[in-house]
């Protein structure tokens, strides 16, 4: 009888153990196949004085006004509300920023998180504009938080985002004010890290986003904090328990094809490339912006094998002649790998004259991996695409590359990608470790 009850108890114990083991396996399996969507946006460059830079009375008014009064002022301004082809080669007015955010909300009301790759402040802002600078950032942050309450927002700082001159290193006051502007959507631990050193980490689900400050790495600079930050990056990658890491910054590494110069100090560039190559199994995505165009970088190891990639995302501002756009990325929540990307853009030259102040749908799209006819989004597939283009099998591939790069505009000049200079752009997209 004792053996009978013992056998029953043992059977029950084994059944319960198997049940919980199966449930745990099922949850893990589901997590690995679950997808989630996020926004990636960049280079907003909002100009609170759009069309009125000589209006000193407006400048004084905005310096003193509340953010709610800012909104009323912009919505009563024709210059701030009009959206048409005149925005090409201009910073963003209130109308296009509002339109972008309204379309983001309509297309994905509940993103898993939001990435912003820097440059909130308008071009040409001066150190004397500090009050308008931080109020502009707070105003943009308010617009995001009103539409996406409670959503984690992970911002990087761009070269224009400083109380100093363009490309100047952010001081302690700016770091504090910038972090506070995004609270509470930026987690407190991340905000505290940002305030202390100007770079930080942010964890969302199984994904760890490491946000580093490329102002420290910019060509021609020699900031003593730069080696410290690169060591921080290496240490965090080495210590990361999660194997799902995204690296976020504003200025990308590599060559600036406009003038064939290096974006970063060359030594820092190579250190960074070597770091990404070393920890490539953990680095599922790199993100940068700054150029205002669609682009990518592929990182190769010493054996010339593609092991990681970076996406350079286009901008909401259309200052470089690009169409304004935002990106929705679909990722595997368990692996951190991006499955699909969709650029939604507003084709400015097609807006009817009687619709320039009406609500507009950002309906034009550019999709990865389909536009490049890749099997999936990966370093290997980007590398294969470059090989196909270099082989010059068809002009269609080059034209697809150009359309992707310029976000649907027909720009073709000596400083933009074209049929005659595309190889220069592809060369800049290859970064090799040593």
XYZ file of C-alpha atoms in Angstrom:
434
model
C 0.000 0.000 0.000
C 2.844 2.378 0.869
C 4.474 1.680 -2.480
C 1.159 2.357 -4.216
C 0.777 5.785 -2.592
C 4.449 6.518 -3.220
C 4.062 5.677 -6.900
C 0.948 7.865 -7.141
C 2.736 10.778 -5.496
C 5.737 10.339 -7.734
C 3.537 10.243 -10.842
C 1.727 13.380 -9.694
C 5.028 15.171 -9.037
C 6.398 14.214 -12.461
C 3.174 15.329 -14.181
C 3.217 18.714 -12.446
C 6.909 19.177 -13.241
C 6.348 18.345 -16.894
C 3.323 20.650 -17.030
C 5.249 23.626 -15.662
C 8.265 22.809 -17.819
C 6.059 22.730 -20.901
C 4.366 25.972 -19.886
C 7.768 27.620 -19.370
C 8.997 26.331 -22.714
C 5.808 27.505 -24.392
C 6.168 31.017 -22.934
C 9.825 31.153 -24.019
C 8.953 29.934 -27.502
C 6.158 32.475 -27.803
C 8.480 35.247 -26.642
C 11.011 34.339 -29.311
C 8.401 34.543 -32.060
C 6.465 37.564 -30.758
C 6.875 40.741 -32.801
C 6.570 44.334 -31.708
C 6.747 47.658 -33.485
C 8.559 50.870 -32.667
C 9.146 54.290 -34.191
C 12.550 55.540 -35.303
C 12.702 59.252 -36.166
C 15.461 61.814 -36.505
C 16.540 65.357 -37.338
C 13.357 67.213 -36.482
C 15.125 70.607 -36.561
C 12.023 72.484 -35.445
C 12.270 76.224 -36.092
C 10.102 78.258 -33.666
C 10.891 81.385 -35.720
C 10.098 79.820 -39.089
C 9.496 82.586 -41.624
C 10.035 85.309 -38.998
C 13.696 85.354 -37.930
C 13.841 89.135 -38.162
C 10.776 89.556 -35.942
C 12.411 90.547 -32.644
C 9.019 91.065 -30.989
C 8.056 87.439 -31.745
C 11.409 86.238 -30.413
C 10.860 88.071 -27.111
C 7.280 86.809 -26.934
C 8.300 83.168 -27.402
C 11.072 83.473 -24.839
C 8.528 84.465 -22.184
C 5.505 82.434 -23.336
C 4.357 79.087 -21.942
C 4.404 75.998 -24.165
C 0.619 76.152 -24.488
C 0.978 79.740 -25.699
C 3.595 78.526 -28.186
C 1.039 76.171 -29.682
C -1.563 78.935 -30.026
C 0.990 81.243 -31.623
C 2.064 78.644 -34.194
C -1.486 77.595 -35.061
C -2.366 81.206 -35.854
C 0.680 81.621 -38.116
C 0.339 80.917 -41.831
C 4.084 80.360 -42.184
C 4.127 77.833 -39.351
C 1.077 75.918 -40.613
C 1.672 75.772 -44.378
C 3.016 72.491 -45.772
C 4.082 72.328 -49.418
C 7.167 72.134 -51.647
C 8.485 75.392 -50.140
C 9.609 73.294 -47.144
C 12.250 71.596 -49.298
C 15.693 72.807 -48.166
C 14.105 74.373 -45.060
C 13.950 73.456 -41.387
C 10.682 72.077 -40.053
C 7.806 74.373 -39.221
C 5.152 73.499 -36.649
C 2.771 72.235 -39.324
C 5.054 69.477 -40.599
C 6.080 68.362 -37.070
C 2.418 68.188 -36.033
C 1.533 66.350 -39.240
C 4.320 63.825 -38.658
C 3.199 63.094 -35.109
C -0.484 62.901 -36.048
C 0.364 60.394 -38.783
C 2.560 58.407 -36.420
C -0.323 58.186 -33.950
C -2.763 57.153 -36.694
C -0.488 54.414 -38.053
C 0.763 52.996 -34.736
C -1.120 54.194 -31.687
C 0.735 51.984 -29.216
C 4.400 51.527 -30.151
C 6.595 49.368 -27.952
C 9.005 52.322 -27.689
C 10.223 55.358 -29.652
C 13.789 56.054 -30.812
C 14.800 59.627 -31.707
C 18.252 59.900 -33.277
C 18.973 63.537 -32.435
C 18.985 67.111 -33.780
C 15.880 68.759 -32.388
C 17.159 72.354 -32.660
C 17.016 74.397 -35.875
C 20.065 75.101 -38.024
C 21.812 78.381 -37.365
C 20.765 78.635 -33.728
C 23.266 80.644 -31.680
C 24.463 80.369 -28.054
C 22.343 83.474 -27.370
C 19.273 81.390 -28.315
C 19.566 79.105 -25.273
C 16.084 79.921 -23.961
C 14.451 79.153 -27.296
C 16.621 76.060 -27.706
C 15.489 74.303 -24.544
C 11.900 75.468 -24.955
C 11.926 73.987 -28.470
C 13.092 70.633 -27.098
C 10.490 70.742 -24.320
C 7.812 71.672 -26.844
C 8.726 68.739 -29.108
C 8.869 66.399 -26.103
C 5.431 67.615 -25.008
C 3.998 66.848 -28.451
C 5.400 63.311 -28.319
C 4.265 62.655 -24.756
C 0.739 63.937 -25.385
C 0.286 61.451 -28.238
C 2.181 58.566 -26.663
C 1.646 58.802 -22.884
C 3.610 56.248 -20.902
C 5.601 55.029 -23.919
C 9.367 54.793 -23.391
C 11.077 57.486 -25.494
C 14.820 57.089 -26.060
C 16.444 60.280 -27.462
C 20.012 60.864 -28.632
C 21.555 64.313 -28.810
C 22.616 65.727 -32.172
C 25.318 68.224 -33.094
C 22.757 71.053 -33.039
C 21.531 70.040 -29.585
C 23.764 72.183 -27.404
C 23.722 75.528 -25.642
C 26.982 76.317 -27.426
C 27.701 76.700 -31.119
C 26.911 73.916 -33.580
C 29.005 70.786 -32.809
C 30.031 72.162 -29.396
C 30.075 69.683 -26.529
C 26.982 69.822 -24.336
C 27.608 71.268 -20.884
C 26.191 69.952 -17.592
C 23.254 72.378 -17.688
C 22.191 71.205 -21.144
C 22.463 67.532 -20.182
C 20.257 68.160 -17.153
C 17.678 70.168 -19.094
C 17.634 67.727 -22.027
C 17.054 64.709 -19.770
C 14.347 66.511 -17.795
C 12.515 67.437 -21.002
C 11.909 63.747 -21.768
C 10.902 62.679 -18.262
C 8.989 60.623 -17.276
C 8.962 58.834 -20.670
C 12.720 58.438 -20.340
C 13.260 56.095 -17.347
C 14.824 57.762 -14.299
C 17.904 55.522 -14.230
C 18.601 56.416 -17.873
C 17.971 60.133 -17.268
C 20.323 60.125 -14.278
C 23.049 58.452 -16.351
C 22.541 60.969 -19.167
C 22.814 63.912 -16.764
C 25.995 62.543 -15.231
C 27.971 61.769 -18.390
C 26.074 62.550 -21.609
C 25.534 58.925 -22.666
C 23.352 56.227 -21.186
C 21.616 52.871 -21.468
C 17.894 52.168 -21.590
C 16.305 48.741 -21.272
C 12.921 47.982 -22.806
C 11.728 44.386 -22.639
C 14.620 42.115 -23.641
C 16.298 44.925 -25.582
C 19.111 47.099 -24.264
C 19.665 50.383 -26.104
C 23.077 51.996 -25.610
C 22.969 55.691 -26.485
C 26.370 57.277 -27.056
C 27.217 60.905 -27.776
C 28.903 61.373 -31.160
C 29.712 65.022 -30.336
C 32.654 63.524 -28.422
C 33.848 61.699 -31.547
C 33.322 64.351 -34.213
C 36.205 65.020 -36.602
C 38.541 67.749 -35.408
C 37.657 67.331 -31.729
C 39.941 66.024 -29.031
C 37.697 65.762 -26.000
C 39.248 63.822 -23.098
C 35.841 62.227 -22.434
C 35.887 60.382 -25.786
C 38.143 57.456 -24.775
C 36.163 57.144 -21.532
C 32.908 56.841 -23.468
C 34.338 54.262 -25.871
C 35.575 52.247 -22.866
C 32.082 52.561 -21.357
C 30.606 51.199 -24.573
C 32.997 48.264 -24.661
C 32.416 47.459 -20.983
C 28.637 47.610 -21.355
C 28.728 45.333 -24.397
C 30.976 42.867 -22.600
C 28.810 42.887 -19.470
C 25.434 42.897 -21.232
C 23.539 39.845 -19.994
C 21.057 40.317 -22.771
C 22.260 39.363 -26.217
C 19.917 41.916 -27.777
C 21.617 45.315 -28.044
C 20.871 48.351 -30.208
C 23.467 51.107 -30.497
C 22.072 54.621 -30.977
C 23.835 57.873 -31.830
C 23.435 60.881 -34.131
C 26.509 61.242 -36.367
C 27.446 57.967 -38.091
C 30.996 56.657 -38.418
C 32.714 56.469 -41.784
C 33.065 58.798 -44.739
C 31.009 61.901 -45.435
C 30.579 61.515 -49.196
C 29.622 65.179 -49.635
C 33.254 66.242 -49.177
C 35.068 62.912 -48.791
C 35.955 63.704 -45.171
C 35.606 61.533 -42.083
C 32.581 62.109 -39.865
C 34.579 61.112 -36.770
C 38.202 61.276 -35.743
C 39.722 58.350 -37.676
C 41.180 56.669 -34.573
C 37.804 56.684 -32.832
C 36.167 55.355 -35.994
C 38.431 52.314 -36.116
C 38.055 51.660 -32.386
C 34.295 51.744 -32.764
C 34.314 49.457 -35.823
C 36.509 46.965 -33.980
C 34.162 47.094 -30.987
C 31.059 46.425 -33.086
C 32.803 43.572 -34.908
C 33.959 42.020 -31.631
C 30.477 42.091 -30.089
C 28.549 41.589 -33.336
C 26.507 38.621 -31.987
C 24.997 40.988 -29.417
C 24.626 44.060 -31.642
C 21.381 43.477 -33.523
C 21.122 47.023 -34.897
C 23.047 50.275 -35.029
C 21.139 53.536 -35.580
C 22.402 56.958 -36.658
C 21.057 59.890 -38.686
C 22.586 63.357 -39.351
C 22.651 63.160 -43.183
C 18.829 63.499 -43.432
C 18.829 60.663 -45.969
C 18.204 56.909 -45.951
C 21.417 54.921 -45.780
C 23.188 52.049 -44.077
C 26.626 50.852 -42.993
C 27.901 47.266 -43.062
C 30.595 46.190 -40.599
C 33.034 43.534 -41.821
C 35.468 41.506 -39.760
C 39.151 41.103 -40.650
C 38.208 38.196 -42.934
C 35.875 40.534 -44.891
C 32.747 38.789 -43.624
C 29.681 41.026 -42.992
C 28.826 40.695 -39.292
C 26.737 43.765 -38.281
C 24.937 46.730 -39.791
C 23.828 50.264 -38.998
C 20.802 52.065 -40.341
C 21.118 55.772 -41.059
C 17.539 56.991 -40.876
C 16.062 59.969 -42.765
C 14.629 63.076 -41.167
C 11.344 64.796 -40.399
C 13.016 68.053 -41.435
C 13.403 68.431 -45.224
C 16.393 70.770 -45.036
C 18.547 68.674 -47.388
C 15.945 68.426 -50.141
C 14.610 65.097 -48.887
C 10.958 64.371 -48.262
C 10.080 64.404 -44.539
C 9.620 60.910 -43.144
C 9.409 58.655 -40.106
C 10.164 54.967 -39.738
C 8.209 52.071 -38.228
C 10.425 49.087 -37.445
C 8.999 45.651 -36.723
C 11.268 43.494 -34.590
C 11.380 40.071 -33.029
C 10.923 40.714 -29.312
C 12.951 37.647 -28.390
C 15.991 38.253 -30.587
C 15.992 42.040 -31.105
C 16.360 41.571 -34.857
C 14.479 43.897 -37.202
C 12.173 41.999 -39.553
C 10.737 44.891 -41.530
C 11.117 48.649 -41.824
C 8.666 51.053 -43.408
C 9.503 54.691 -44.156
C 6.311 56.732 -44.333
C 6.991 59.977 -46.141
C 5.157 63.070 -47.312
C 5.772 63.844 -50.978
C 5.919 67.627 -50.715
C 5.779 68.457 -54.432
C 2.462 66.650 -54.880
C 0.493 68.608 -52.258
C -2.330 70.597 -53.942
C -2.278 74.340 -53.347
C -5.665 74.256 -51.608
C -4.525 71.525 -49.154
C -1.405 73.139 -47.727
C -2.967 73.784 -44.304
C -5.290 70.748 -44.247
C -4.547 67.454 -42.457
C -2.331 65.378 -44.756
C -1.745 61.637 -44.842
C 1.848 60.442 -45.122
C 0.893 57.631 -47.468
C 4.017 57.104 -49.588
C 6.250 54.304 -48.357
C 9.664 52.742 -48.822
C 9.960 49.246 -47.385
C 12.935 47.174 -46.335
C 13.779 44.513 -47.288
C 11.459 44.583 -50.333
C 12.786 47.723 -52.066
C 16.241 46.119 -52.330
C 14.765 42.675 -53.000
C 16.652 41.265 -50.021
C 15.599 38.051 -48.304
C 15.750 39.738 -44.903
C 17.279 42.734 -43.159
C 20.791 41.748 -42.136
C 24.443 42.611 -42.636
C 24.792 39.711 -45.053
C 21.831 40.841 -47.147
C 22.941 44.486 -47.256
C 26.363 43.277 -48.345
C 24.834 41.116 -51.081
C 22.805 44.100 -52.278
C 25.955 46.217 -52.547
C 27.651 43.448 -54.502
C 24.690 43.317 -56.879
C 24.774 47.070 -57.461
C 28.543 47.074 -57.960
C 28.153 44.303 -60.528
C 26.106 46.839 -62.512
C 23.653 44.206 -63.715
C 20.779 46.660 -64.020
C 20.145 50.402 -63.650
C 17.002 49.492 -61.728
C 19.005 48.537 -58.651
C 20.841 51.863 -58.714
C 17.607 53.792 -59.202
C 16.019 51.885 -56.302
C 19.046 52.768 -54.173
C 18.768 56.440 -55.155
C 15.014 56.563 -54.465
C 15.580 54.952 -51.075
C 18.450 57.308 -50.249
C 16.615 60.531 -51.135
C 13.300 59.410 -49.611
C 11.382 59.578 -52.869
C 12.663 62.870 -54.285
C 14.269 63.180 -57.714
C 17.460 64.873 -56.583
C 20.385 64.182 -58.909
C 23.462 66.367 -58.492
C 27.175 66.157 -57.817
C 26.686 66.031 -54.035
C 23.744 63.597 -54.095
C 23.673 59.973 -55.082
C 23.288 59.503 -58.831
C 24.001 57.015 -61.605
C 27.497 58.428 -62.006
C 28.642 58.589 -58.374
C 26.821 55.702 -56.662
C 30.037 53.679 -56.197
C 31.388 56.405 -53.922
C 28.334 56.007 -51.683
C 28.628 52.224 -51.604
C 32.294 52.480 -50.655
C 31.347 54.716 -47.713
C 28.828 52.089 -46.594
C 31.567 49.497 -45.922
C 33.429 49.593 -42.589
C 36.118 46.983 -41.940
C 37.500 45.831 -38.613
C 41.164 45.141 -37.912
